[in-house]
mmCIF file of C-alpha atoms in Angstrom:
data_model
loop_
_atom_site.group_PDB
_atom_site.id
_atom_site.type_symbol
_atom_site.label_atom_id
_atom_site.label_comp_id
_atom_site.label_asym_id
_atom_site.label_seq_id
_atom_site.Cartn_x
_atom_site.Cartn_y
_atom_site.Cartn_z
ATOM 1 C CA MET A 1 240.799 -65.599 -70.279
ATOM 2 C CA MET A 2 241.599 -67.126 -66.579
ATOM 3 C CA LYS A 3 244.111 -69.243 -68.366
ATOM 4 C CA ARG A 4 245.755 -66.384 -70.152
ATOM 5 C CA ARG A 5 245.856 -64.234 -67.173
ATOM 6 C CA THR A 6 247.440 -66.749 -65.209
ATOM 7 C CA GLY A 7 250.134 -67.227 -68.149
ATOM 8 C CA ARG A 8 250.746 -63.322 -67.896
ATOM 9 C CA LEU A 9 251.364 -63.741 -64.272
ATOM 10 C CA ASN A 10 253.535 -66.696 -64.732
ATOM 11 C CA TRP A 11 255.625 -64.792 -67.341
ATOM 12 C CA THR A 12 255.807 -61.809 -65.087
ATOM 13 C CA CYS A 13 257.096 -63.818 -62.261
ATOM 14 C CA ARG A 14 259.641 -65.592 -64.632
ATOM 15 C CA LEU A 15 260.761 -62.048 -65.832
ATOM 16 C CA GLY A 16 260.988 -61.248 -62.059
ATOM 17 C CA MET A 17 263.161 -64.328 -61.112
ATOM 18 C CA VAL A 18 265.541 -63.600 -64.294
ATOM 19 C CA ALA A 19 266.039 -60.321 -63.200
ATOM 20 C CA GLY A 20 266.806 -61.354 -59.653
ATOM 21 C CA LEU A 21 269.066 -63.955 -60.710
ATOM 22 C CA VAL A 22 270.756 -61.439 -62.916
ATOM 23 C CA ALA A 23 271.121 -58.881 -60.097
ATOM 24 C CA GLY A 24 272.366 -61.524 -58.102
ATOM 25 C CA LEU A 25 274.998 -62.919 -60.651
ATOM 26 C CA TRP A 26 276.217 -59.213 -61.219
ATOM 27 C CA GLY A 27 276.424 -58.551 -57.653
ATOM 28 C CA GLY A 28 278.323 -61.638 -56.723
ATOM 29 C CA GLN A 29 280.880 -60.784 -59.638
ATOM 30 C CA ALA A 30 280.995 -57.270 -58.195
ATOM 31 C CA ARG A 31 281.765 -58.467 -54.715
ATOM 32 C CA ALA A 32 284.121 -60.725 -55.976
ATOM 33 C CA ALA A 33 286.004 -58.240 -57.882
ATOM 34 C CA GLN A 34 286.134 -56.185 -54.813
ATOM 35 C CA THR A 35 287.884 -58.859 -52.623
ATOM 36 C CA PRO A 36 291.550 -58.492 -53.029
ATOM 37 C CA PRO A 37 293.521 -61.274 -54.186
ATOM 38 C CA LEU A 38 295.609 -63.388 -51.843
ATOM 39 C CA ASP A 39 299.319 -62.206 -51.347
ATOM 40 C CA VAL A 40 301.340 -65.333 -52.095
ATOM 41 C CA HIS A 41 305.150 -65.216 -50.969
ATOM 42 C CA VAL A 42 306.047 -68.737 -52.000
ATOM 43 C CA VAL A 43 304.485 -71.281 -54.274
ATOM 44 C CA VAL A 44 305.778 -74.881 -53.569
ATOM 45 C CA VAL A 45 305.479 -76.809 -56.431
ATOM 46 C CA THR A 46 305.354 -80.940 -56.398
ATOM 47 C CA THR A 47 304.447 -83.321 -59.258
ATOM 48 C CA PHE A 48 302.553 -86.199 -57.337
ATOM 49 C CA GLU A 49 300.793 -87.632 -54.632
ATOM 50 C CA LEU A 50 300.461 -91.198 -54.203
ATOM 51 C CA GLY A 51 297.110 -91.347 -52.480
ATOM 52 C CA GLN A 52 295.565 -88.829 -49.952
ATOM 53 C CA ASP A 53 297.231 -85.570 -49.170
ATOM 54 C CA GLN A 54 297.258 -86.911 -45.634
ATOM 55 C CA GLY A 55 297.554 -90.017 -43.397
ATOM 56 C CA ASP A 56 299.011 -92.460 -45.988
ATOM 57 C CA MET A 57 302.218 -93.289 -47.855
ATOM 58 C CA PRO A 58 303.516 -90.152 -48.799
ATOM 59 C CA GLY A 59 304.438 -88.735 -52.242
ATOM 60 C CA GLU A 60 306.096 -85.335 -52.767
ATOM 61 C CA PHE A 61 303.165 -83.249 -51.398
ATOM 62 C CA GLN A 62 302.133 -85.045 -48.102
ATOM 63 C CA HIS A 63 305.144 -83.820 -45.905
ATOM 64 C CA TRP A 64 304.215 -80.139 -46.971
ATOM 65 C CA VAL A 65 300.736 -80.518 -46.006
ATOM 66 C CA GLU A 66 301.308 -82.246 -42.678
ATOM 67 C CA GLN A 67 304.382 -80.416 -41.429
ATOM 68 C CA TYR A 68 304.752 -77.185 -43.007
ATOM 69 C CA PRO A 69 301.604 -77.206 -42.797
ATOM 70 C CA LEU A 70 299.329 -76.376 -45.627
ATOM 71 C CA ASP A 71 296.087 -76.442 -43.667
ATOM 72 C CA GLN A 72 293.748 -74.250 -45.776
ATOM 73 C CA THR A 73 292.313 -75.643 -48.990
ATOM 74 C CA PHE A 74 291.014 -74.277 -52.044
ATOM 75 C CA PRO A 75 289.232 -75.808 -55.071
ATOM 76 C CA ALA A 76 291.324 -76.200 -58.180
ATOM 77 C CA PRO A 77 288.797 -77.416 -60.952
ATOM 78 C CA GLY A 78 290.137 -78.360 -64.298
ATOM 79 C CA THR A 79 293.888 -79.552 -62.772
ATOM 80 C CA GLU A 80 294.885 -82.858 -62.284
ATOM 81 C CA HIS A 81 294.978 -82.769 -58.426
ATOM 82 C CA GLY A 82 291.898 -80.606 -57.960
ATOM 83 C CA VAL A 83 292.664 -78.720 -55.007
ATOM 84 C CA LEU A 84 295.244 -76.137 -53.747
ATOM 85 C CA ARG A 85 296.750 -75.774 -50.050
ATOM 86 C CA TYR A 86 297.564 -72.668 -48.357
ATOM 87 C CA ASN A 87 299.411 -71.562 -45.289
ATOM 88 C CA ALA A 88 297.719 -68.082 -44.452
ATOM 89 C CA LYS A 89 300.197 -67.080 -41.805
ATOM 90 C CA ASP A 90 303.310 -67.364 -43.976
ATOM 91 C CA HIS A 91 301.567 -66.832 -47.169
ATOM 92 C CA VAL A 92 302.568 -70.054 -48.769
ATOM 93 C CA LEU A 93 300.664 -71.918 -51.423
ATOM 94 C CA GLY A 94 301.230 -75.513 -52.530
ATOM 95 C CA LEU A 95 300.075 -77.440 -55.735
ATOM 96 C CA VAL A 96 300.308 -80.935 -57.170
ATOM 97 C CA SER A 97 300.854 -80.464 -61.032
ATOM 98 C CA GLY A 98 300.550 -83.977 -62.277
ATOM 99 C CA GLU A 99 303.057 -85.973 -63.903
ATOM 100 C CA GLY A 100 304.727 -84.735 -67.199
ATOM 101 C CA PRO A 101 305.552 -81.359 -68.848
ATOM 102 C CA SER A 102 302.033 -80.975 -70.225
ATOM 103 C CA HIS A 103 300.337 -81.315 -66.879
ATOM 104 C CA MET A 104 302.943 -78.995 -65.247
ATOM 105 C CA ALA A 105 302.563 -76.181 -67.956
ATOM 106 C CA ALA A 106 298.764 -76.447 -67.561
ATOM 107 C CA ALA A 107 298.757 -76.415 -63.758
ATOM 108 C CA ILE A 108 301.049 -73.308 -63.703
ATOM 109 C CA THR A 109 299.029 -71.510 -66.439
ATOM 110 C CA ALA A 110 295.809 -71.967 -64.798
ATOM 111 C CA LEU A 111 297.309 -70.881 -61.270
ATOM 112 C CA ALA A 112 298.730 -67.765 -62.962
ATOM 113 C CA LEU A 113 295.367 -66.700 -64.352
ATOM 114 C CA ASP A 114 293.568 -67.521 -61.081
ATOM 115 C CA PRO A 115 292.130 -63.997 -59.634
ATOM 116 C CA ARG A 116 292.168 -65.368 -56.385
ATOM 117 C CA PHE A 117 295.995 -65.131 -55.961
ATOM 118 C CA ASP A 118 298.565 -62.259 -56.444
ATOM 119 C CA LEU A 119 301.578 -64.083 -57.655
ATOM 120 C CA ARG A 120 303.766 -60.966 -59.146
ATOM 121 C CA HIS A 121 306.384 -61.338 -56.221
ATOM 122 C CA ALA A 122 306.079 -64.881 -55.486
ATOM 123 C CA TYR A 123 308.952 -67.410 -55.644
ATOM 124 C CA PHE A 124 308.441 -70.679 -56.895
ATOM 125 C CA VAL A 125 310.238 -73.646 -55.442
ATOM 126 C CA LEU A 126 309.879 -76.953 -57.244
ATOM 127 C CA ALA A 127 310.551 -79.775 -54.626
ATOM 128 C CA GLY A 128 310.339 -83.129 -56.536
ATOM 129 C CA ILE A 129 312.053 -86.475 -56.803
ATOM 130 C CA ALA A 130 314.010 -87.676 -59.997
ATOM 131 C CA GLY A 131 316.646 -89.995 -61.418
ATOM 132 C CA VAL A 132 320.233 -89.302 -60.670
ATOM 133 C CA ASN A 133 323.343 -90.023 -62.971
ATOM 134 C CA PRO A 134 325.613 -92.516 -61.171
ATOM 135 C CA ASN A 135 328.547 -90.784 -62.483
ATOM 136 C CA LYS A 136 327.612 -87.599 -60.707
ATOM 137 C CA GLY A 137 325.567 -88.328 -57.559
ATOM 138 C CA THR A 138 323.865 -90.800 -55.289
ATOM 139 C CA ILE A 139 320.169 -91.876 -54.420
ATOM 140 C CA GLY A 140 318.682 -90.125 -51.294
ATOM 141 C CA SER A 141 320.498 -86.779 -52.226
ATOM 142 C CA ALA A 142 319.357 -83.422 -53.251
ATOM 143 C CA ALA A 143 320.458 -81.440 -56.085
ATOM 144 C CA TRP A 144 319.595 -77.394 -56.692
ATOM 145 C CA ALA A 145 319.572 -77.037 -60.591
ATOM 146 C CA LEU A 146 321.414 -74.089 -62.394
ATOM 147 C CA HIS A 147 320.143 -75.206 -65.711
ATOM 148 C CA VAL A 148 317.045 -76.944 -67.142
ATOM 149 C CA VAL A 149 317.465 -78.637 -70.520
ATOM 150 C CA ASN A 150 314.632 -80.064 -72.727
ATOM 151 C CA GLY A 151 315.263 -83.600 -73.231
ATOM 152 C CA GLY A 152 311.811 -84.143 -75.145
ATOM 153 C CA ALA A 153 312.403 -81.778 -78.242
ATOM 154 C CA ALA A 154 314.671 -83.261 -80.941
ATOM 155 C CA HIS A 155 314.725 -85.148 -84.197
ATOM 156 C CA LEU A 156 315.344 -88.893 -83.222
ATOM 157 C CA ILE A 157 316.751 -91.725 -85.910
ATOM 158 C CA ASP A 158 316.738 -95.156 -84.246
ATOM 159 C CA ALA A 159 320.363 -96.346 -83.038
ATOM 160 C CA ARG A 160 320.422 -99.282 -85.539
ATOM 161 C CA GLU A 161 320.036 -96.796 -88.329
ATOM 162 C CA ILE A 162 322.261 -93.884 -87.352
ATOM 163 C CA PRO A 163 325.476 -93.098 -89.306
ATOM 164 C CA ALA A 164 328.592 -95.021 -87.715
ATOM 165 C CA ASP A 165 330.291 -92.063 -86.440
ATOM 166 C CA TRP A 166 327.069 -90.670 -84.644
ATOM 167 C CA PRO A 167 327.145 -91.113 -80.811
ATOM 168 C CA ASP A 168 323.374 -91.386 -80.586
ATOM 169 C CA GLY A 169 320.363 -90.735 -82.876
ATOM 170 C CA PHE A 170 319.490 -87.523 -81.581
ATOM 171 C CA THR A 171 319.913 -84.204 -83.207
ATOM 172 C CA PRO A 172 318.365 -80.586 -82.529
ATOM 173 C CA LEU A 173 315.010 -79.792 -84.178
ATOM 174 C CA GLN A 174 316.965 -77.160 -86.354
ATOM 175 C CA GLY A 175 319.576 -79.337 -87.269
ATOM 176 C CA HIS A 176 320.755 -82.690 -89.003
ATOM 177 C CA VAL A 177 323.721 -83.881 -86.955
ATOM 178 C CA PRO A 178 324.021 -84.314 -83.378
ATOM 179 C CA ASN A 179 326.439 -81.680 -82.937
ATOM 180 C CA GLU A 180 324.961 -79.101 -85.153
ATOM 181 C CA GLN A 181 327.183 -75.979 -85.155
ATOM 182 C CA PRO A 182 326.690 -73.145 -84.670
ATOM 183 C CA ARG A 183 324.102 -74.245 -81.864
ATOM 184 C CA PRO A 184 320.724 -73.481 -82.966
ATOM 185 C CA PRO A 185 318.929 -70.699 -80.529
ATOM 186 C CA LEU A 186 317.502 -71.868 -77.135
ATOM 187 C CA HIS A 187 314.178 -70.188 -77.773
ATOM 188 C CA SER A 188 312.580 -70.417 -81.157
ATOM 189 C CA ILE A 189 309.636 -71.613 -83.079
ATOM 190 C CA ALA A 190 311.033 -75.069 -82.728
ATOM 191 C CA GLY A 191 310.964 -74.989 -78.977
ATOM 192 C CA ASP A 192 312.471 -73.884 -75.869
ATOM 193 C CA MET A 193 315.633 -76.047 -75.215
ATOM 194 C CA ALA A 194 317.138 -74.868 -71.976
ATOM 195 C CA TYR A 195 316.565 -72.264 -69.277
ATOM 196 C CA THR A 196 319.474 -70.811 -66.809
ATOM 197 C CA LEU A 197 317.865 -69.985 -63.623
ATOM 198 C CA ARG A 198 318.961 -66.967 -61.654
ATOM 199 C CA PRO A 199 322.403 -67.893 -60.396
ATOM 200 C CA SER A 200 322.535 -65.613 -57.486
ATOM 201 C CA LEU A 201 319.286 -67.082 -56.157
ATOM 202 C CA VAL A 202 320.385 -70.874 -56.932
ATOM 203 C CA GLN A 203 323.730 -70.484 -55.045
ATOM 204 C CA TRP A 204 321.804 -68.734 -52.142
ATOM 205 C CA ALA A 205 319.637 -71.555 -51.781
ATOM 206 C CA TYR A 206 322.516 -74.301 -52.049
ATOM 207 C CA GLU A 207 324.677 -72.183 -49.742
ATOM 208 C CA LYS A 208 321.836 -72.025 -46.966
ATOM 209 C CA THR A 209 321.270 -75.958 -47.270
ATOM 210 C CA ARG A 210 324.641 -77.439 -48.209
ATOM 211 C CA HIS A 211 325.303 -78.454 -44.607
ATOM 212 C CA ILE A 212 321.939 -80.256 -43.988
ATOM 213 C CA ALA A 213 322.559 -83.869 -42.979
ATOM 214 C CA LEU A 214 320.329 -86.131 -45.303
ATOM 215 C CA PRO A 215 319.462 -89.643 -43.665
ATOM 216 C CA ASP A 216 321.070 -92.759 -44.737
ATOM 217 C CA ASN A 217 319.637 -96.319 -44.296
ATOM 218 C CA ASP A 218 320.616 -99.941 -44.770
ATOM 219 C CA GLY A 219 318.425 -100.081 -48.072
ATOM 220 C CA LEU A 220 319.978 -97.272 -49.676
ATOM 221 C CA ARG A 221 323.675 -98.182 -48.723
ATOM 222 C CA THR A 222 322.702 -101.760 -50.266
ATOM 223 C CA HIS A 223 321.478 -100.327 -53.235
ATOM 224 C CA ARG A 224 324.429 -97.969 -53.870
ATOM 225 C CA ARG A 225 326.869 -100.901 -53.071
ATOM 226 C CA ALA A 226 326.175 -102.546 -56.500
ATOM 227 C CA TYR A 227 327.766 -99.485 -58.230
ATOM 228 C CA GLN A 228 331.208 -100.053 -57.975
ATOM 229 C CA GLY A 229 333.456 -98.034 -60.244
ATOM 230 C CA PHE A 230 331.171 -95.151 -59.884
ATOM 231 C CA PRO A 231 332.891 -93.141 -56.817
ATOM 232 C CA GLU A 232 330.004 -90.507 -56.677
ATOM 233 C CA ALA A 233 327.247 -93.190 -56.533
ATOM 234 C CA LEU A 234 329.035 -94.898 -53.440
ATOM 235 C CA LYS A 235 328.718 -91.591 -51.537
ATOM 236 C CA SER A 236 326.372 -91.071 -48.747
ATOM 237 C CA PRO A 237 323.076 -88.744 -49.347
ATOM 238 C CA HIS A 238 324.017 -85.185 -49.580
ATOM 239 C CA VAL A 239 322.943 -81.592 -50.753
ATOM 240 C CA MET A 240 324.651 -80.661 -54.045
ATOM 241 C CA MET A 241 324.234 -78.544 -57.092
ATOM 242 C CA GLY A 242 323.541 -80.165 -60.345
ATOM 243 C CA ASP A 243 321.527 -79.689 -63.696
ATOM 244 C CA THR A 244 318.507 -81.312 -64.772
ATOM 245 C CA ILE A 245 317.191 -82.964 -68.210
ATOM 246 C CA SER A 246 313.601 -82.743 -68.541
ATOM 247 C CA GLY A 247 311.378 -84.815 -70.764
ATOM 248 C CA GLU A 248 308.100 -86.883 -71.065
ATOM 249 C CA THR A 249 309.976 -90.011 -71.848
ATOM 250 C CA TYR A 250 311.080 -92.377 -68.867
ATOM 251 C CA TRP A 251 314.352 -93.362 -70.279
ATOM 252 C CA LEU A 252 317.220 -95.577 -68.426
ATOM 253 C CA GLY A 253 320.256 -97.353 -69.155
ATOM 254 C CA ALA A 254 323.922 -96.536 -69.993
ATOM 255 C CA ARG A 255 323.672 -95.354 -73.511
ATOM 256 C CA MET A 256 320.848 -93.174 -72.760
ATOM 257 C CA ASN A 257 322.676 -91.554 -69.869
ATOM 258 C CA GLN A 258 325.489 -90.821 -72.220
ATOM 259 C CA TRP A 259 323.076 -88.989 -74.778
ATOM 260 C CA ALA A 260 321.571 -87.095 -71.796
ATOM 261 C CA GLU A 261 325.102 -85.940 -70.649
ATOM 262 C CA ARG A 262 325.876 -84.947 -74.175
ATOM 263 C CA TRP A 263 322.718 -83.076 -74.672
ATOM 264 C CA VAL A 264 323.015 -81.194 -71.535
ATOM 265 C CA ALA A 265 326.460 -80.319 -72.117
ATOM 266 C CA TYR A 266 325.637 -79.028 -75.815
ATOM 267 C CA TRP A 267 322.614 -76.838 -74.793
ATOM 268 C CA THR A 268 324.421 -75.182 -72.198
ATOM 269 C CA ASP A 269 327.608 -74.692 -74.293
ATOM 270 C CA HIS A 270 329.475 -76.990 -71.745
ATOM 271 C CA GLN A 271 328.414 -74.934 -68.638
ATOM 272 C CA GLY A 272 326.233 -77.538 -67.362
ATOM 273 C CA GLU A 273 326.361 -81.216 -66.378
ATOM 274 C CA MET A 274 323.589 -83.522 -66.244
ATOM 275 C CA VAL A 275 322.987 -84.638 -62.760
ATOM 276 C CA THR A 276 319.090 -85.451 -62.549
ATOM 277 C CA THR A 277 316.357 -86.750 -64.924
ATOM 278 C CA ALA A 278 312.570 -85.706 -64.353
ATOM 279 C CA GLU A 279 309.758 -84.812 -66.543
ATOM 280 C CA GLU A 280 308.193 -81.756 -65.461
ATOM 281 C CA ASP A 281 310.904 -78.912 -65.163
ATOM 282 C CA ILE A 282 310.608 -77.450 -68.784
ATOM 283 C CA GLY A 283 307.036 -77.263 -68.694
ATOM 284 C CA LEU A 284 307.195 -75.230 -65.503
ATOM 285 C CA CYS A 285 310.088 -72.938 -67.111
ATOM 286 C CA GLN A 286 307.964 -72.445 -70.156
ATOM 287 C CA ALA A 287 304.620 -71.535 -68.374
ATOM 288 C CA LEU A 288 306.530 -69.091 -66.295
ATOM 289 C CA ALA A 289 308.522 -67.602 -69.033
ATOM 290 C CA LEU A 290 305.081 -67.039 -70.765
ATOM 291 C CA GLN A 291 303.253 -65.623 -67.966
ATOM 292 C CA ALA A 292 305.869 -63.055 -66.937
ATOM 293 C CA ARG A 293 305.582 -61.455 -70.308
ATOM 294 C CA ALA A 294 302.144 -60.517 -68.933
ATOM 295 C CA GLY A 295 303.476 -59.312 -65.548
ATOM 296 C CA ARG A 296 301.508 -62.197 -63.627
ATOM 297 C CA VAL A 297 304.821 -63.791 -62.436
ATOM 298 C CA ASP A 298 308.403 -63.101 -62.192
ATOM 299 C CA ASP A 299 310.382 -66.007 -63.783
ATOM 300 C CA GLN A 300 313.536 -64.853 -62.144
ATOM 301 C CA ARG A 301 312.256 -66.265 -58.609
ATOM 302 C CA LEU A 302 312.357 -69.894 -59.567
ATOM 303 C CA LEU A 303 314.193 -72.648 -57.951
ATOM 304 C CA VAL A 304 314.365 -76.103 -58.816
ATOM 305 C CA LEU A 305 315.178 -78.972 -56.522
ATOM 306 C CA ARG A 306 315.287 -82.285 -57.378
ATOM 307 C CA THR A 307 316.110 -85.028 -54.759
ATOM 308 C CA THR A 308 317.144 -88.572 -56.212
ATOM 309 C CA SER A 309 314.935 -91.435 -55.855
ATOM 310 C CA ASN A 310 316.843 -93.940 -58.207
ATOM 311 C CA PHE A 311 319.645 -94.175 -60.748
ATOM 312 C CA ASP A 312 319.002 -93.545 -64.236
ATOM 313 C CA MET A 313 321.247 -96.459 -65.264
ATOM 314 C CA PRO A 314 321.823 -100.030 -63.877
ATOM 315 C CA PRO A 315 325.032 -101.285 -62.297
ATOM 316 C CA ASN A 316 327.477 -103.280 -64.085
ATOM 317 C CA GLY A 317 325.994 -106.932 -65.150
ATOM 318 C CA VAL A 318 322.367 -105.722 -64.831
ATOM 319 C CA THR A 319 320.160 -105.015 -68.023
ATOM 320 C CA PRO A 320 318.365 -101.937 -68.342
ATOM 321 C CA ALA A 321 315.140 -103.976 -68.780
ATOM 322 C CA ALA A 322 315.761 -105.904 -65.543
ATOM 323 C CA MET A 323 316.159 -102.588 -63.749
ATOM 324 C CA LEU A 324 312.883 -101.309 -65.284
ATOM 325 C CA ALA A 325 311.081 -104.228 -64.129
ATOM 326 C CA ASN A 326 312.230 -103.471 -60.542
ATOM 327 C CA ALA A 327 311.486 -99.529 -60.684
ATOM 328 C CA ALA A 328 308.534 -99.135 -63.171
ATOM 329 C CA HIS A 329 306.244 -97.262 -60.539
ATOM 330 C CA GLU A 330 306.870 -94.854 -58.186
ATOM 331 C CA GLU A 331 306.178 -96.988 -55.053
ATOM 332 C CA THR A 332 308.781 -99.407 -55.894
ATOM 333 C CA LEU A 333 311.564 -96.745 -56.615
ATOM 334 C CA PRO A 334 314.458 -97.732 -54.142
ATOM 335 C CA GLY A 335 314.718 -94.220 -52.607
ATOM 336 C CA LEU A 336 311.085 -92.780 -52.841
ATOM 337 C CA GLN A 337 310.973 -92.512 -49.060
ATOM 338 C CA ALA A 338 314.326 -90.968 -48.636
ATOM 339 C CA SER A 339 313.969 -88.645 -51.389
ATOM 340 C CA THR A 340 310.482 -87.430 -50.680
ATOM 341 C CA SER A 341 311.305 -86.699 -46.906
ATOM 342 C CA ALA A 342 314.759 -85.021 -48.348
ATOM 343 C CA ALA A 343 312.610 -82.860 -50.763
ATOM 344 C CA TYR A 344 310.678 -81.366 -47.760
ATOM 345 C CA GLN A 345 313.917 -81.277 -45.637
ATOM 346 C CA VAL A 346 316.071 -79.248 -47.764
ATOM 347 C CA ALA A 347 313.368 -76.996 -49.668
ATOM 348 C CA SER A 348 311.333 -75.975 -46.747
ATOM 349 C CA PRO A 349 313.898 -73.754 -45.013
ATOM 350 C CA ILE A 350 314.333 -71.979 -48.163
ATOM 351 C CA VAL A 351 310.545 -71.606 -48.151
ATOM 352 C CA LYS A 352 310.320 -70.495 -44.748
ATOM 353 C CA GLU A 353 313.108 -68.147 -44.947
ATOM 354 C CA LEU A 354 311.543 -66.466 -48.154
ATOM 355 C CA ALA A 355 308.066 -66.283 -46.815
ATOM 356 C CA THR A 356 308.667 -65.074 -43.161
ATOM 357 C CA HIS A 357 311.147 -62.261 -44.040
ATOM 358 C CA TRP A 358 309.337 -60.915 -46.621
ATOM 359 C CA ASP A 359 310.255 -57.283 -45.941
ATOM 360 C CA ARG A 360 313.722 -58.267 -47.079
ATOM 361 C CA TYR A 361 312.869 -60.674 -50.150
ATOM 362 C CA GLU A 362 309.659 -58.987 -51.685
ATOM 363 C CA THR A 363 311.468 -56.507 -53.671
ATOM 364 C CA GLN A 364 315.002 -57.859 -53.507
ATOM 365 C CA VAL A 365 315.819 -61.405 -54.822
ATOM 366 C CA PRO A 366 318.585 -63.098 -53.351
#
């Protein structure tokens, strides 16, 4: 009897404990629901950090953390970087997506679904490094993109097996020849092939930053001196406008550069020119476009700045394989430090302008 009575008492205690836990859980959820989300004016989007967010060799994120600064942290479980950073005074949120379009799409989707933040009027500014087409620019420069073209979705036949009159082995997914006409739709079940950012916003950002003097150094001068016959590659670093091609394959070489120039021209109806090459931009555009349908973000408030850390093809007399051996990792890119610095130097005035003049930009996009 005593044992049975003790059992009843234990069961009663357990029921009480469960009831208390449930009450606490519901109470916690109710309190969370009553907490208004943080108003975000600008989301700074970067793609990688080499080590820690502070105090070591900087990748794309560290300059923002240390200099803006982004001094408040939020845990971001389920993302590549695991943490978000915030400046409460300016309402600026910073993230590291992880490299590649899949990481970017996942990070942006997770952020858009995060109840802690109100992103309905937020501007998104991607500030990351890229390869540069030596026919159009030089290392250490900064390019605001009007067009983002998908370089990863295509049919591909090995160049050794293509018809003799093909320029390369790439054809649209909804086509069987390189220059399929009429051009397939930009957005379909086959994929999203190109996005055009809001022209007035891109032009506004460029005009506000075009006169920024970007640093030059002996290392950059030595590297670009090898590109004789490429007038744009021989120039000193500067701010420009230039479209970007985005894909997960790290390609390089003169033939691949020719394909990328053709691919961007094709998908923009010859309105765009391939200046930079990177990975994540198409994932960012896709994620924002989808979340905009749900009213969580405004995909017309996007800026893409790519700063140039390396050429996408070697100079005359150097093979692509030899070039790859010297630039296979971010740490060995010839313009890494210059480009990560330039990304902050050029993008931060735009972020500051948008964030601190919210009365002007909350409802009116430049």
